PDB file of C-alpha atoms in Angstrom:
ATOM      1  CA  UNK A 370      -0.299  68.492 109.685  1.00  0.00           C
ATOM      2  CA  UNK A 371      -1.313  64.856 109.248  1.00  0.00           C
ATOM      3  CA  UNK A 372      -3.814  63.696 106.646  1.00  0.00           C
ATOM      4  CA  UNK A 373      -7.188  62.513 107.931  1.00  0.00           C
ATOM      5  CA  UNK A 374      -7.478  58.749 108.227  1.00  0.00           C
ATOM      6  CA  UNK A 375      -9.865  57.490 105.508  1.00  0.00           C
ATOM      7  CA  UNK A 376     -11.001  54.786 107.943  1.00  0.00           C
ATOM      8  CA  UNK A 377     -12.714  57.518 109.945  1.00  0.00           C
ATOM      9  CA  UNK A 378     -14.668  58.524 106.855  1.00  0.00           C
ATOM     10  CA  UNK A 379     -15.462  54.883 106.101  1.00  0.00           C
ATOM     11  CA  UNK A 380     -17.370  54.559 109.360  1.00  0.00           C
ATOM     12  CA  UNK A 381     -19.620  57.504 108.468  1.00  0.00           C
ATOM     13  CA  UNK A 382     -20.871  55.673 105.350  1.00  0.00           C
ATOM     14  CA  UNK A 383     -21.871  52.483 107.164  1.00  0.00           C
ATOM     15  CA  UNK A 384     -25.586  53.346 107.683  1.00  0.00           C
ATOM     16  CA  UNK A 385     -25.964  54.058 103.953  1.00  0.00           C
ATOM     17  CA  UNK A 386     -23.945  50.971 103.090  1.00  0.00           C
ATOM     18  CA  UNK A 387     -26.249  48.836 105.201  1.00  0.00           C
ATOM     19  CA  UNK A 388     -29.341  50.395 103.624  1.00  0.00           C
ATOM     20  CA  UNK A 389     -27.884  49.568 100.219  1.00  0.00           C
ATOM     21  CA  UNK A 390     -27.101  45.999 101.321  1.00  0.00           C
ATOM     22  CA  UNK A 391     -30.642  45.530 102.623  1.00  0.00           C
ATOM     23  CA  UNK A 392     -32.190  46.947  99.478  1.00  0.00           C
ATOM     24  CA  UNK A 393     -30.062  44.706  97.293  1.00  0.00           C
ATOM     25  CA  UNK A 394     -30.389  41.441  99.205  1.00  0.00           C
ATOM     26  CA  UNK A 395     -33.847  41.993 100.797  1.00  0.00           C
ATOM     27  CA  UNK A 396     -32.639  39.731 103.584  1.00  0.00           C
ATOM     28  CA  UNK A 397     -31.144  40.951 106.869  1.00  0.00           C
ATOM     29  CA  UNK A 398     -28.817  38.012 107.491  1.00  0.00           C
ATOM     30  CA  UNK A 399     -27.443  38.087 103.948  1.00  0.00           C
ATOM     31  CA  UNK A 400     -27.131  41.880 104.023  1.00  0.00           C
ATOM     32  CA  UNK A 401     -25.167  41.777 107.273  1.00  0.00           C
ATOM     33  CA  UNK A 402     -22.840  39.068 105.951  1.00  0.00           C
ATOM     34  CA  UNK A 403     -22.256  41.102 102.771  1.00  0.00           C
ATOM     35  CA  UNK A 404     -21.626  44.184 104.823  1.00  0.00           C
ATOM     36  CA  UNK A 405     -19.177  42.452 107.144  1.00  0.00           C
ATOM     37  CA  UNK A 406     -17.228  41.216 104.148  1.00  0.00           C
ATOM     38  CA  UNK A 407     -17.272  44.678 102.559  1.00  0.00           C
ATOM     39  CA  UNK A 408     -16.064  46.450 105.710  1.00  0.00           C
ATOM     40  CA  UNK A 409     -13.266  43.929 106.134  1.00  0.00           C
ATOM     41  CA  UNK A 410     -12.159  44.264 102.496  1.00  0.00           C
ATOM     42  CA  UNK A 411     -12.357  48.050 102.511  1.00  0.00           C
ATOM     43  CA  UNK A 412     -10.543  48.394 105.844  1.00  0.00           C
ATOM     44  CA  UNK A 413      -7.695  46.078 104.897  1.00  0.00           C
ATOM     45  CA  UNK A 414      -7.349  47.613 101.421  1.00  0.00           C
ATOM     46  CA  UNK A 415      -7.822  51.221 102.444  1.00  0.00           C
ATOM     47  CA  UNK A 416      -4.597  52.216 100.674  1.00  0.00           C
ATOM     48  CA  UNK A 417      -6.368  51.409  97.388  1.00  0.00           C
ATOM     49  CA  UNK A 418      -8.914  54.137  98.016  1.00  0.00           C
ATOM     50  CA  UNK A 419      -7.948  57.325  96.198  1.00  0.00           C
ATOM     51  CA  UNK A 420      -8.360  60.362  98.487  1.00  0.00           C
ATOM     52  CA  UNK A 421     -10.636  62.953  96.985  1.00  0.00           C
ATOM     53  CA  UNK A 422     -12.777  60.374  95.208  1.00  0.00           C
ATOM     54  CA  UNK A 423     -16.207  59.208  96.317  1.00  0.00           C
ATOM     55  CA  UNK A 424     -15.770  56.770  99.202  1.00  0.00           C
ATOM     56  CA  UNK A 425     -19.465  55.901  99.325  1.00  0.00           C
ATOM     57  CA  UNK A 426     -19.321  54.868  95.670  1.00  0.00           C
ATOM     58  CA  UNK A 427     -16.192  52.817  96.395  1.00  0.00           C
ATOM     59  CA  UNK A 428     -17.868  50.991  99.289  1.00  0.00           C
ATOM     60  CA  UNK A 429     -21.111  50.402  97.380  1.00  0.00           C
ATOM     61  CA  UNK A 430     -19.075  48.979  94.490  1.00  0.00           C
ATOM     62  CA  UNK A 431     -17.265  46.503  96.743  1.00  0.00           C
ATOM     63  CA  UNK A 432     -20.560  45.400  98.265  1.00  0.00           C
ATOM     64  CA  UNK A 433     -22.455  44.981  95.008  1.00  0.00           C
ATOM     65  CA  UNK A 434     -19.521  43.048  93.490  1.00  0.00           C
ATOM     66  CA  UNK A 435     -19.614  40.704  96.497  1.00  0.00           C
ATOM     67  CA  UNK A 436     -23.347  40.320  96.078  1.00  0.00           C
ATOM     68  CA  UNK A 437     -23.241  39.386  92.394  1.00  0.00           C
ATOM     69  CA  UNK A 438     -20.204  37.112  92.850  1.00  0.00           C
ATOM     70  CA  UNK A 439     -22.030  35.298  95.609  1.00  0.00           C
ATOM     71  CA  UNK A 440     -25.199  35.089  93.535  1.00  0.00           C
ATOM     72  CA  UNK A 441     -23.260  33.566  90.638  1.00  0.00           C
ATOM     73  CA  UNK A 442     -21.601  31.038  92.951  1.00  0.00           C
ATOM     74  CA  UNK A 443     -24.965  29.979  94.270  1.00  0.00           C
ATOM     75  CA  UNK A 444     -26.167  29.910  90.668  1.00  0.00           C
ATOM     76  CA  UNK A 445     -29.522  31.337  91.462  1.00  0.00           C
ATOM     77  CA  UNK A 446     -31.386  34.446  90.512  1.00  0.00           C
ATOM     78  CA  UNK A 447     -33.985  34.301  93.255  1.00  0.00           C
ATOM     79  CA  UNK A 448     -32.783  35.302  96.703  1.00  0.00           C
ATOM     80  CA  UNK A 449     -34.139  34.328 100.081  1.00  0.00           C
ATOM     81  CA  UNK A 450     -36.272  37.330 100.829  1.00  0.00           C
ATOM     82  CA  UNK A 451     -37.423  38.151 104.334  1.00  0.00           C
ATOM     83  CA  UNK A 452     -39.507  41.198 103.390  1.00  0.00           C
ATOM     84  CA  UNK A 453     -37.003  43.539 104.943  1.00  0.00           C
ATOM     85  CA  UNK A 454     -38.930  46.516 103.578  1.00  0.00           C
ATOM     86  CA  UNK A 455     -42.528  45.606 104.155  1.00  0.00           C
ATOM     87  CA  UNK A 456     -41.938  44.252 107.660  1.00  0.00           C
ATOM     88  CA  UNK A 457     -40.917  47.742 108.809  1.00  0.00           C
ATOM     89  CA  UNK A 458     -44.538  48.811 108.632  1.00  0.00           C
ATOM     90  CA  UNK A 459     -45.013  48.672 112.366  1.00  0.00           C
ATOM     91  CA  UNK A 460     -43.030  51.891 112.744  1.00  0.00           C
ATOM     92  CA  UNK A 461     -45.201  53.792 110.287  1.00  0.00           C
ATOM     93  CA  UNK A 462     -47.938  56.157 111.380  1.00  0.00           C
ATOM     94  CA  UNK A 463     -51.367  54.618 111.345  1.00  0.00           C
ATOM     95  CA  UNK A 464     -53.073  56.531 108.574  1.00  0.00           C
ATOM     96  CA  UNK A 465     -53.727  56.237 104.843  1.00  0.00           C
ATOM     97  CA  UNK A 466     -50.042  56.664 104.036  1.00  0.00           C
ATOM     98  CA  UNK A 467     -49.298  53.403 105.785  1.00  0.00           C
ATOM     99  CA  UNK A 468     -51.028  51.293 103.193  1.00  0.00           C
ATOM    100  CA  UNK A 469     -49.596  53.310 100.319  1.00  0.00           C
ATOM    101  CA  UNK A 470     -46.049  52.913 101.611  1.00  0.00           C
ATOM    102  CA  UNK A 471     -46.621  49.212 102.129  1.00  0.00           C
ATOM    103  CA  UNK A 472     -47.808  48.874  98.534  1.00  0.00           C
ATOM    104  CA  UNK A 473     -44.736  50.713  97.354  1.00  0.00           C
ATOM    105  CA  UNK A 474     -42.346  48.536  99.329  1.00  0.00           C
ATOM    106  CA  UNK A 475     -43.987  45.311  98.226  1.00  0.00           C
ATOM    107  CA  UNK A 476     -43.838  46.429  94.582  1.00  0.00           C
ATOM    108  CA  UNK A 477     -40.206  47.517  94.939  1.00  0.00           C
ATOM    109  CA  UNK A 478     -39.228  44.100  96.293  1.00  0.00           C
ATOM    110  CA  UNK A 479     -40.592  42.495  93.134  1.00  0.00           C
ATOM    111  CA  UNK A 480     -38.147  44.270  90.805  1.00  0.00           C
ATOM    112  CA  UNK A 481     -35.225  42.282  89.377  1.00  0.00           C
ATOM    113  CA  UNK A 482     -31.921  42.834  91.249  1.00  0.00           C
ATOM    114  CA  UNK A 483     -30.293  44.946  88.528  1.00  0.00           C
ATOM    115  CA  UNK A 484     -33.297  47.250  88.209  1.00  0.00           C
ATOM    116  CA  UNK A 485     -33.681  47.608  91.977  1.00  0.00           C
ATOM    117  CA  UNK A 486     -29.997  48.403  92.268  1.00  0.00           C
ATOM    118  CA  UNK A 487     -30.062  51.035  89.500  1.00  0.00           C
ATOM    119  CA  UNK A 488     -33.115  52.712  90.982  1.00  0.00           C
ATOM    120  CA  UNK A 489     -31.613  52.810  94.475  1.00  0.00           C
ATOM    121  CA  UNK A 490     -28.323  54.245  93.223  1.00  0.00           C
ATOM    122  CA  UNK A 491     -29.900  56.942  91.063  1.00  0.00           C
ATOM    123  CA  UNK A 492     -33.267  57.557  92.669  1.00  0.00           C
ATOM    124  CA  UNK A 493     -32.476  57.192  96.369  1.00  0.00           C
ATOM    125  CA  UNK A 494     -28.722  57.630  96.776  1.00  0.00           C
ATOM    126  CA  UNK A 495     -28.264  60.555  94.417  1.00  0.00           C
ATOM    127  CA  UNK A 496     -25.568  59.061  92.197  1.00  0.00           C
ATOM    128  CA  UNK A 497     -25.504  60.294  88.615  1.00  0.00           C
ATOM    129  CA  UNK A 498     -26.205  57.860  85.777  1.00  0.00           C
ATOM    130  CA  UNK A 499     -22.500  58.006  84.908  1.00  0.00           C
ATOM    131  CA  UNK A 500     -21.428  57.213  88.462  1.00  0.00           C
ATOM    132  CA  UNK A 501     -23.943  54.386  88.758  1.00  0.00           C
ATOM    133  CA  UNK A 502     -22.771  52.967  85.431  1.00  0.00           C
ATOM    134  CA  UNK A 503     -19.179  53.021  86.608  1.00  0.00           C
ATOM    135  CA  UNK A 504     -20.124  51.355  89.906  1.00  0.00           C
ATOM    136  CA  UNK A 505     -22.067  48.606  88.136  1.00  0.00           C
ATOM    137  CA  UNK A 506     -19.498  48.154  85.375  1.00  0.00           C
ATOM    138  CA  UNK A 507     -21.993  48.942  82.618  1.00  0.00           C
ATOM    139  CA  UNK A 508     -22.600  51.793  80.177  1.00  0.00           C
ATOM    140  CA  UNK A 509     -24.502  54.874  81.289  1.00  0.00           C
ATOM    141  CA  UNK A 510     -27.226  54.007  78.787  1.00  0.00           C
ATOM    142  CA  UNK A 511     -27.686  50.606  80.423  1.00  0.00           C
ATOM    143  CA  UNK A 512     -28.285  52.256  83.795  1.00  0.00           C
ATOM    144  CA  UNK A 513     -30.782  54.672  82.221  1.00  0.00           C
ATOM    145  CA  UNK A 514     -32.568  51.770  80.650  1.00  0.00           C
ATOM    146  CA  UNK A 515     -32.677  49.820  83.934  1.00  0.00           C
ATOM    147  CA  UNK A 516     -34.004  52.837  85.825  1.00  0.00           C
ATOM    148  CA  UNK A 517     -36.656  53.449  83.188  1.00  0.00           C
ATOM    149  CA  UNK A 518     -37.744  49.819  83.162  1.00  0.00           C
ATOM    150  CA  UNK A 519     -37.878  49.794  86.960  1.00  0.00           C
ATOM    151  CA  UNK A 520     -40.033  52.928  87.008  1.00  0.00           C
ATOM    152  CA  UNK A 521     -42.276  51.523  84.302  1.00  0.00           C
ATOM    153  CA  UNK A 522     -42.736  48.292  86.262  1.00  0.00           C
ATOM    154  CA  UNK A 523     -43.524  50.167  89.478  1.00  0.00           C
ATOM    155  CA  UNK A 524     -45.952  52.370  87.567  1.00  0.00           C
ATOM    156  CA  UNK A 525     -47.673  49.234  86.331  1.00  0.00           C
ATOM    157  CA  UNK A 526     -47.702  47.435  89.688  1.00  0.00           C
ATOM    158  CA  UNK A 527     -48.948  50.482  91.583  1.00  0.00           C
ATOM    159  CA  UNK A 528     -51.251  51.617  88.768  1.00  0.00           C
ATOM    160  CA  UNK A 529     -49.680  55.070  88.890  1.00  0.00           C
ATOM    161  CA  UNK A 530     -50.830  55.836  85.363  1.00  0.00           C
ATOM    162  CA  UNK A 531     -54.237  56.449  86.825  1.00  0.00           C
ATOM    163  CA  UNK A 532     -54.234  60.209  87.512  1.00  0.00           C
ATOM    164  CA  UNK A 533     -56.585  59.901  90.458  1.00  0.00           C
ATOM    165  CA  UNK A 534     -54.529  57.141  92.068  1.00  0.00           C
ATOM    166  CA  UNK A 535     -51.358  59.221  91.806  1.00  0.00           C
ATOM    167  CA  UNK A 536     -53.048  62.235  93.367  1.00  0.00           C
ATOM    168  CA  UNK A 537     -54.310  60.154  96.295  1.00  0.00           C
ATOM    169  CA  UNK A 538     -50.989  58.404  96.717  1.00  0.00           C
ATOM    170  CA  UNK A 539     -49.122  61.698  96.508  1.00  0.00           C
ATOM    171  CA  UNK A 540     -51.050  63.160  99.401  1.00  0.00           C
ATOM    172  CA  UNK A 541     -50.594  60.075 101.523  1.00  0.00           C
ATOM    173  CA  UNK A 542     -46.909  59.833 100.700  1.00  0.00           C
ATOM    174  CA  UNK A 543     -46.255  63.478 101.552  1.00  0.00           C
ATOM    175  CA  UNK A 544     -47.826  62.840 104.944  1.00  0.00           C
ATOM    176  CA  UNK A 545     -45.428  59.960 105.535  1.00  0.00           C
ATOM    177  CA  UNK A 546     -42.321  61.495 103.983  1.00  0.00           C
ATOM    178  CA  UNK A 547     -42.443  65.024 105.294  1.00  0.00           C
ATOM    179  CA  UNK A 548     -44.905  64.833 108.115  1.00  0.00           C
ATOM    180  CA  UNK A 549     -46.277  68.063 106.679  1.00  0.00           C
ATOM    181  CA  UNK A 550     -49.140  66.767 104.596  1.00  0.00           C
ATOM    182  CA  UNK A 551     -52.511  65.716 105.806  1.00  0.00           C
ATOM    183  CA  UNK A 552     -54.626  62.744 105.006  1.00  0.00           C
ATOM    184  CA  UNK A 553     -58.324  63.164 105.074  1.00  0.00           C
TER     185      UNK A 553
ATOM    186  CA  UNK B1156     -37.944  56.344  78.407  1.00  0.00           C
ATOM    187  CA  UNK B1157     -38.961  59.324  80.501  1.00  0.00           C
ATOM    188  CA  UNK B1158     -39.371  62.268  78.199  1.00  0.00           C
ATOM    189  CA  UNK B1159     -38.533  65.761  79.378  1.00  0.00           C
ATOM    190  CA  UNK B1160     -41.764  67.074  77.946  1.00  0.00           C
ATOM    191  CA  UNK B1161     -43.960  64.445  79.561  1.00  0.00           C
ATOM    192  CA  UNK B1162     -45.055  65.991  82.874  1.00  0.00           C
ATOM    193  CA  UNK B1163     -46.979  62.913  83.929  1.00  0.00           C
ATOM    194  CA  UNK B1164     -43.961  60.639  83.593  1.00  0.00           C
ATOM    195  CA  UNK B1165     -41.847  63.177  85.421  1.00  0.00           C
ATOM    196  CA  UNK B1166     -44.414  63.323  88.199  1.00  0.00           C
ATOM    197  CA  UNK B1167     -44.456  59.522  88.480  1.00  0.00           C
ATOM    198  CA  UNK B1168     -40.644  59.396  88.485  1.00  0.00           C
ATOM    199  CA  UNK B1169     -40.559  62.036  91.204  1.00  0.00           C
ATOM    200  CA  UNK B1170     -43.149  60.143  93.247  1.00  0.00           C
ATOM    201  CA  UNK B1171     -41.145  56.914  92.958  1.00  0.00           C
ATOM    202  CA  UNK B1172     -37.874  58.621  93.909  1.00  0.00           C
ATOM    203  CA  UNK B1173     -39.505  60.318  96.887  1.00  0.00           C
ATOM    204  CA  UNK B1174     -40.772  56.970  98.166  1.00  0.00           C
ATOM    205  CA  UNK B1175     -37.396  55.366  97.569  1.00  0.00           C
ATOM    206  CA  UNK B1176     -35.615  58.056  99.534  1.00  0.00           C
ATOM    207  CA  UNK B1177     -38.016  57.469 102.411  1.00  0.00           C
ATOM    208  CA  UNK B1178     -37.439  53.694 102.313  1.00  0.00           C
ATOM    209  CA  UNK B1179     -33.671  54.197 102.125  1.00  0.00           C
ATOM    210  CA  UNK B1180     -33.742  56.711 104.947  1.00  0.00           C
ATOM    211  CA  UNK B1181     -35.748  54.285 107.121  1.00  0.00           C
ATOM    212  CA  UNK B1182     -33.177  51.572 106.478  1.00  0.00           C
ATOM    213  CA  UNK B1183     -30.288  53.937 107.291  1.00  0.00           C
ATOM    214  CA  UNK B1184     -31.796  54.514 110.713  1.00  0.00           C
ATOM    215  CA  UNK B1185     -31.736  50.792 111.517  1.00  0.00           C
ATOM    216  CA  UNK B1186     -29.460  49.955 114.408  1.00  0.00           C
ATOM    217  CA  UNK B1187     -26.043  48.726 113.301  1.00  0.00           C
ATOM    218  CA  UNK B1188     -25.824  44.967 113.898  1.00  0.00           C
ATOM    219  CA  UNK B1189     -23.486  43.704 116.619  1.00  0.00           C
ATOM    220  CA  UNK B1190     -21.390  41.732 114.140  1.00  0.00           C
ATOM    221  CA  UNK B1191     -20.418  44.989 112.397  1.00  0.00           C
ATOM    222  CA  UNK B1192     -19.663  46.987 115.545  1.00  0.00           C
ATOM    223  CA  UNK B1193     -17.671  44.034 116.890  1.00  0.00           C
ATOM    224  CA  UNK B1194     -15.730  43.845 113.641  1.00  0.00           C
ATOM    225  CA  UNK B1195     -14.905  47.563 113.779  1.00  0.00           C
ATOM    226  CA  UNK B1196     -13.713  47.224 117.362  1.00  0.00           C
ATOM    227  CA  UNK B1197     -11.478  44.336 116.350  1.00  0.00           C
ATOM    228  CA  UNK B1198     -10.059  46.149 113.311  1.00  0.00           C
ATOM    229  CA  UNK B1199      -9.318  49.282 115.347  1.00  0.00           C
ATOM    230  CA  UNK B1200      -7.600  47.202 118.038  1.00  0.00           C
ATOM    231  CA  UNK B1201      -5.442  45.501 115.401  1.00  0.00           C
ATOM    232  CA  UNK B1202      -4.486  48.870 113.932  1.00  0.00           C
ATOM    233  CA  UNK B1203      -3.545  50.213 117.362  1.00  0.00           C
ATOM    234  CA  UNK B1204      -1.441  47.135 117.999  1.00  0.00           C
ATOM    235  CA  UNK B1205       0.396  47.610 114.702  1.00  0.00           C
ATOM    236  CA  UNK B1206       1.059  51.269 115.509  1.00  0.00           C
ATOM    237  CA  UNK B1207       2.585  50.323 118.864  1.00  0.00           C
ATOM    238  CA  UNK B1208       4.826  47.718 117.218  1.00  0.00           C
ATOM    239  CA  UNK B1209       6.085  50.321 114.716  1.00  0.00           C
TER     240      UNK B1209
END
């Protein structure tokens, strides 16, 4: 029996890889360039992938290393942002949740790269703090700190400390996320 | 730091993560750009060519 080709698995991670690229770069053209480079590197170095380990983590690591190397080369902290998140509003349902989701996306785009990355890895992609630390080449505590600072900043920007605001936002968000809630 | 015994902070963290998952899921559903599908086609063709040569 032949072993499965890891390249077949690689292809299944591409939608998540692109979402990660978009969330990191906040620019479609840059994200697609980063992704192209990552796919090429991963494909041509597939023998370096250890079967049984997390391929998504491996791909994300290649992409984020490309991103930070490129950022250092350009010697700039501020990226060209094309509002890749907030411009997707047209596909959202037209109710209260629309504005809440827009607020969230706009606030998220304002986070520093490292905090946005940590929050995406842990909060959205389901990686553990340890895994995220390994992927980013930093200690687990550093990732925890970045995630906490990112959450604190979002809390501040979205005024989530206000109990009433959180209740209202919660209802609206559930309507958007699950399609099961109602907005009145 | 989010404390385990601080329900409000946990609720906020959960709210943020829920929104993030939605944003990430939206982005995952984006159509794959042509430059990536073209690249995959090219890489597969090269692999097939190498297999034939072997």
